[in-house]
C-alpha positions as MATLAB code, in Angstrom:
seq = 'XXXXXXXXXXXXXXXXXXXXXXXXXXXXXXXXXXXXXXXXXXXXXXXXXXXXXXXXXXXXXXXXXXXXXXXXXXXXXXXXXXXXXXXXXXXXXXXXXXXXXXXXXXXXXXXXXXXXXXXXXXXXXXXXXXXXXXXXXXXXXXXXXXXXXXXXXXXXXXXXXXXXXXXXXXXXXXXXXXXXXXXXXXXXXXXXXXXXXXXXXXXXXXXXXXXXXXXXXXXXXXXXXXXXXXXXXXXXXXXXXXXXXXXXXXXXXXXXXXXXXXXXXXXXXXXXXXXXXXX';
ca = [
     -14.035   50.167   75.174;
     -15.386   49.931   71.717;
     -18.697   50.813   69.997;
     -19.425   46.808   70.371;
     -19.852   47.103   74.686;
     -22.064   44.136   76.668;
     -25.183   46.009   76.526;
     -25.460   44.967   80.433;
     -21.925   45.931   81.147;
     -23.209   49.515   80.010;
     -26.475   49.488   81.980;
     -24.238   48.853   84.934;
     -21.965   51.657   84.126;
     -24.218   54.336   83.696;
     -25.923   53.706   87.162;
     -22.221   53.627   88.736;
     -22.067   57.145   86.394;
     -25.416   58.322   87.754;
     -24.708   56.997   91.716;
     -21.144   59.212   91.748;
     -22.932   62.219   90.472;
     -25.411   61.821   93.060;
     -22.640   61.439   95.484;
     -20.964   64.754   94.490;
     -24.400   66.443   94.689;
     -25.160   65.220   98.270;
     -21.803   66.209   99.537;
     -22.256   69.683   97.685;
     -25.233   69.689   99.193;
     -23.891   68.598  103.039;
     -20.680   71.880  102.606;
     -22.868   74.396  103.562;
     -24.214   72.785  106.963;
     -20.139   72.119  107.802;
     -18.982   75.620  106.902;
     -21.468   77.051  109.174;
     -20.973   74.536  112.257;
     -17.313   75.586  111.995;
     -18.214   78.960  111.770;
     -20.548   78.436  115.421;
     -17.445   76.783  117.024;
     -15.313   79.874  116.050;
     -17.489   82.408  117.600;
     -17.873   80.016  120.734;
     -13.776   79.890  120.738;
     -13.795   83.562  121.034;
     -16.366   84.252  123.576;
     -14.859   81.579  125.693;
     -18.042   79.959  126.382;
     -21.218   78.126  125.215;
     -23.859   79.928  125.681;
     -27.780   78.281  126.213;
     -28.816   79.775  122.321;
     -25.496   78.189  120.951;
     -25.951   74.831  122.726;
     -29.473   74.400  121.022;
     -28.439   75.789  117.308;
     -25.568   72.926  117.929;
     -27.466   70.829  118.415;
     -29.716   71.387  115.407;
     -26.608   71.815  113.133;
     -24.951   68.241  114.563;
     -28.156   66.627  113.665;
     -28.588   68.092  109.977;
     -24.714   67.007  109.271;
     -25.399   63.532  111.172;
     -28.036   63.182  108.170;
     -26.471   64.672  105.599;
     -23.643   62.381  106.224;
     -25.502   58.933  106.591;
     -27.626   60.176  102.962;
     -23.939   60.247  101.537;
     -22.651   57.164  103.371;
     -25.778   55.323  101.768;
     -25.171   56.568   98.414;
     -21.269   55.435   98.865;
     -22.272   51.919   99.934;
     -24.408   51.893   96.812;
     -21.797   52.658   94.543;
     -19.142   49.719   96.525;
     -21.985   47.079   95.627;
     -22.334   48.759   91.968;
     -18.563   48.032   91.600;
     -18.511   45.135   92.969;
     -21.086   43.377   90.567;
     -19.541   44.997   87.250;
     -15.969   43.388   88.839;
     -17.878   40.355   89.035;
     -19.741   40.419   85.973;
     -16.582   41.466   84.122;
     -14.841   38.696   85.647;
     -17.060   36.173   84.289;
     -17.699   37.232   80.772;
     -13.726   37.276   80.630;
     -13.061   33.703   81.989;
     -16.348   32.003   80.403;
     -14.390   31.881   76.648;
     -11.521   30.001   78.773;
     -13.596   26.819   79.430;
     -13.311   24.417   78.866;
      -9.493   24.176   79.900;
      -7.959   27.304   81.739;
      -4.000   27.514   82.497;
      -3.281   27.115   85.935;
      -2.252   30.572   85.962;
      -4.919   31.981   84.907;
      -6.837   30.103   87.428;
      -5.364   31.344   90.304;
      -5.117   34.949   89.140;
      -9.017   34.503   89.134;
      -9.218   33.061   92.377;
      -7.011   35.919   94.176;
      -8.629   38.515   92.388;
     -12.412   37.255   93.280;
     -11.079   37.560   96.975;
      -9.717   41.289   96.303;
     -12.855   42.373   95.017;
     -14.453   41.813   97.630;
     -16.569   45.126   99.372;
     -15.523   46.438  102.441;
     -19.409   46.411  104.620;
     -19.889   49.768  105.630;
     -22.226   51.083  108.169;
     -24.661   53.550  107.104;
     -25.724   54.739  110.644;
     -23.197   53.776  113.750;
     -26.940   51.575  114.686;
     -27.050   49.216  111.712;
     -25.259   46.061  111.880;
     -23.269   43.781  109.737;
     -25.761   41.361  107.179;
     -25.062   37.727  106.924;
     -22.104   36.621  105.038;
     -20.048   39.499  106.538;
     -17.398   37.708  107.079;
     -17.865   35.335  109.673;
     -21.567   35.937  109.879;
     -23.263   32.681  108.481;
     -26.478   33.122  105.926;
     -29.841   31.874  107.642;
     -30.526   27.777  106.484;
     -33.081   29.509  103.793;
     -31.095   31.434  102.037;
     -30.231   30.083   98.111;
     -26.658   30.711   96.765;
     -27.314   32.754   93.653;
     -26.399   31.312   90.150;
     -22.782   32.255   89.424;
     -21.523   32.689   92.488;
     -18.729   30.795   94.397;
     -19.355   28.266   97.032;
     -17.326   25.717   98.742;
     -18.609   22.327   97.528;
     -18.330   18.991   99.761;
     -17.682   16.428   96.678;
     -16.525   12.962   95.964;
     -12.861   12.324   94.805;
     -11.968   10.541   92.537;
     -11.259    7.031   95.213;
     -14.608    8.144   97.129;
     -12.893   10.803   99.183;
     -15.243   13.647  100.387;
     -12.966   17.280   99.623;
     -14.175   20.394   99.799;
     -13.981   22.222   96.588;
     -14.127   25.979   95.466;
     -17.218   25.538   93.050;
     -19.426   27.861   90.925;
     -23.136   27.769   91.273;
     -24.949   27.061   87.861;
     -28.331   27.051   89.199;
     -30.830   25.284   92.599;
     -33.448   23.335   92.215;
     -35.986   23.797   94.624;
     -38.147   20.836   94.296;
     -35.473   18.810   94.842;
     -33.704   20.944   97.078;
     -30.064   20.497   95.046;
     -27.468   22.664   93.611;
     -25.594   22.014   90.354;
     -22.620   23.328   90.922;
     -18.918   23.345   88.947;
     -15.519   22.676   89.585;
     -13.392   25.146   88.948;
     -10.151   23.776   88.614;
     -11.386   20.251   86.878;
      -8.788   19.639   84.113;
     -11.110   18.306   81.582;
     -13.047   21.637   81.801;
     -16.181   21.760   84.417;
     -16.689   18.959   86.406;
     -20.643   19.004   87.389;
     -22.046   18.137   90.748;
     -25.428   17.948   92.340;
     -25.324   18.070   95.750;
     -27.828   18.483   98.841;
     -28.049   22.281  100.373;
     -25.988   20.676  103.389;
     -23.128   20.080  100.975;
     -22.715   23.766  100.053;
     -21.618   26.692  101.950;
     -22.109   30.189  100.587;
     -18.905   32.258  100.457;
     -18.607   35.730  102.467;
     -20.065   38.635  100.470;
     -18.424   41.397  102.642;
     -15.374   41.891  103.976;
     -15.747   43.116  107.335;
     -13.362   45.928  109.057;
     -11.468   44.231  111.549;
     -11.394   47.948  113.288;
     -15.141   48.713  113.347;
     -16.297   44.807  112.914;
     -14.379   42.415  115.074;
     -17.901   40.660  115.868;
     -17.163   39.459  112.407;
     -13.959   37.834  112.467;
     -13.150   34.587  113.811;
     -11.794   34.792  116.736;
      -7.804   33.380  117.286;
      -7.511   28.813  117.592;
     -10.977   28.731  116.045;
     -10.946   25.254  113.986;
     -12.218   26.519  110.020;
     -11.686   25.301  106.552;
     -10.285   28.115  104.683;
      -8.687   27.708  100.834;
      -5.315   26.189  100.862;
      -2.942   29.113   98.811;
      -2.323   28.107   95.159;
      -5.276   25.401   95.285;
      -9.307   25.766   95.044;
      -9.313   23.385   97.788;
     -10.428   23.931  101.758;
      -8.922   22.423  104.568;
      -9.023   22.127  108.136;
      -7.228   24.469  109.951;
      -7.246   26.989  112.772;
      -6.943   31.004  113.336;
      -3.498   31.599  114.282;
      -3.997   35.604  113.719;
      -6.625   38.257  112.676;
      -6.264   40.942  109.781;
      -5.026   44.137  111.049;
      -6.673   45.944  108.406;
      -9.702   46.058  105.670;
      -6.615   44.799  103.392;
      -4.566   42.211  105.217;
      -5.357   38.548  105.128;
      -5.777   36.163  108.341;
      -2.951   33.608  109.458;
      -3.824   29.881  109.076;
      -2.228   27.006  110.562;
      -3.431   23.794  108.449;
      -3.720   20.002  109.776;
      -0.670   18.526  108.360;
       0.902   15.565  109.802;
       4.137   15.689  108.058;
       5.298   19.214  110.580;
       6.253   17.984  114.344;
       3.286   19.489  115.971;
       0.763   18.496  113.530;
       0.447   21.957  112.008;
       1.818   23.776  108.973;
       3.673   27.618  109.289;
       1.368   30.475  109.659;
      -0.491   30.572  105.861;
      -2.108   33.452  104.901;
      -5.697   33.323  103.612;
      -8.183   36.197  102.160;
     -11.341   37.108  104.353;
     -13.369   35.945  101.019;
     -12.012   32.018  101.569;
     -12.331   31.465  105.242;
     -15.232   29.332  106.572;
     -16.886   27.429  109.292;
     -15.684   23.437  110.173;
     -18.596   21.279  109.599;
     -17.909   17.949  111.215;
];
């Protein structure tokens, strides 16, 4: 990496460096209590039965692994997020010398890659549930869009069109209750906006499990704007499928006049880039 490193980008590694070691320590830590519940289960095996003393030292020993497992899960979901923001970070220091004119390429490459980085949201305990902007969950009205992070962006085209745009937050202001936000894909460089909280919708910061989070995912012929593949535009469209899995994508069908039935072919689009229709 060089002697020259971000001296951020090394802050951030050492605490994913310190996180893993205290994930190795907590599962060294958690053997023990495993060993010796398998050890309980073998003796119960061979005396055919569970006797009243056994029943309560299980239940003792489920409860310390329980624990030791949800202190590890924690530590885990810690170290997700920790990737997740030097990915991010990365990202951006990488792209930033690009402006003000990046290949389309390039562009694009960004955009998928922002939507494969996303974490996975992992329970800690099988109680806690999903936070907002995992995946379909919508933020609360007060919450501000960090600087630097994507949004879609309701602007004005170039004839007075309103199109939603994949945008980059520079910064809020909260006495006038605006964002300025970026174009991503203008081809003079950044295109600034200021636009009304109203006009902005955060982006999904989780992916959610479509196996242990289906209260997260859209359900099928919802009506959504989701990011139209190889553009940093949304459109209209509705769920056609669901993601099978933590990796695969959900089907689209877009508005689109020029098909028979008013609908373009199944289209697939990342959790990351799928929103709510506003009217």
């Amino acid at each position: 990496m060089g002697t020259d490193v971000n001296p951020k980008l090394k802050e951030m590694l050492k605490e994913l460096h310190e996180l893993a070691h205290q994930i190795q320590e907590e599962r060294n830590r958690g053997e023990p209590s495993l060993l010796n519940l398998q050890k309980v289960h073998d003796k119960i095996q061979q005396e055919g039965k569970v006797s009243p003393y056994y029943k309560s030292r299980l239940k003792g020993m489920y409860s310390t692994a329980i624990a030791d497992a949800q202190a590890e899960a924690q530590l885990l979901q810690q170290a997700i997020d920790k990737i997740a923001e030097i990915k991010s970070y990365r990202n951006k220091t990488v792209t930033e010398p690009k402006v003000p004119v990046m290949r389309r390429g390039v562009l694009m490459s960004m955009v998928h890659k922002d939507a494969a980085n996303l974490p996975l949201w992992k329970a800690s305990t099988r109680y806690e549930k999903p936070p907002p902007l995992c995946g379909c969950l919508q933020a609360d009205t007060s919450y501000i869009v960090p600087k630097g992070k994507y949004v879609a962006a309701l602007v004005k085209g170039s004839e007075g069109e309103d199109n939603w745009i994949l945008a980059e937050v520079v910064s809020f202001n909260s006495t006038t209750g605006k964002y300025d936000v970026d174009d991503i894909d203008s081809e003079e460089g950044r295109e600034r906006h200021i636009l009304s909280k109203k006009r902005v919708i955060a982006l999904p910061l989780y992916k959610a499990d479509p196996i242990l989070q289906k209260e997260c995912l859209y359900p099928v012929m919802t009506t959504i704007m989701a990011l139209y593949p190889q553009t940093t535009c949304f459109y209209k469209g509705v769920i056609h499928s669901l993601p099978k899995d933590s990796e695969d994508h959900y089907q689209i069908l877009f508005e689109d006049t020029s098909y028979p039935d008013g609908y373009s072919p199944p289209l697939k689009v990342a959790q990351r880039y799928v929103i709510p229709f506003l009217e």
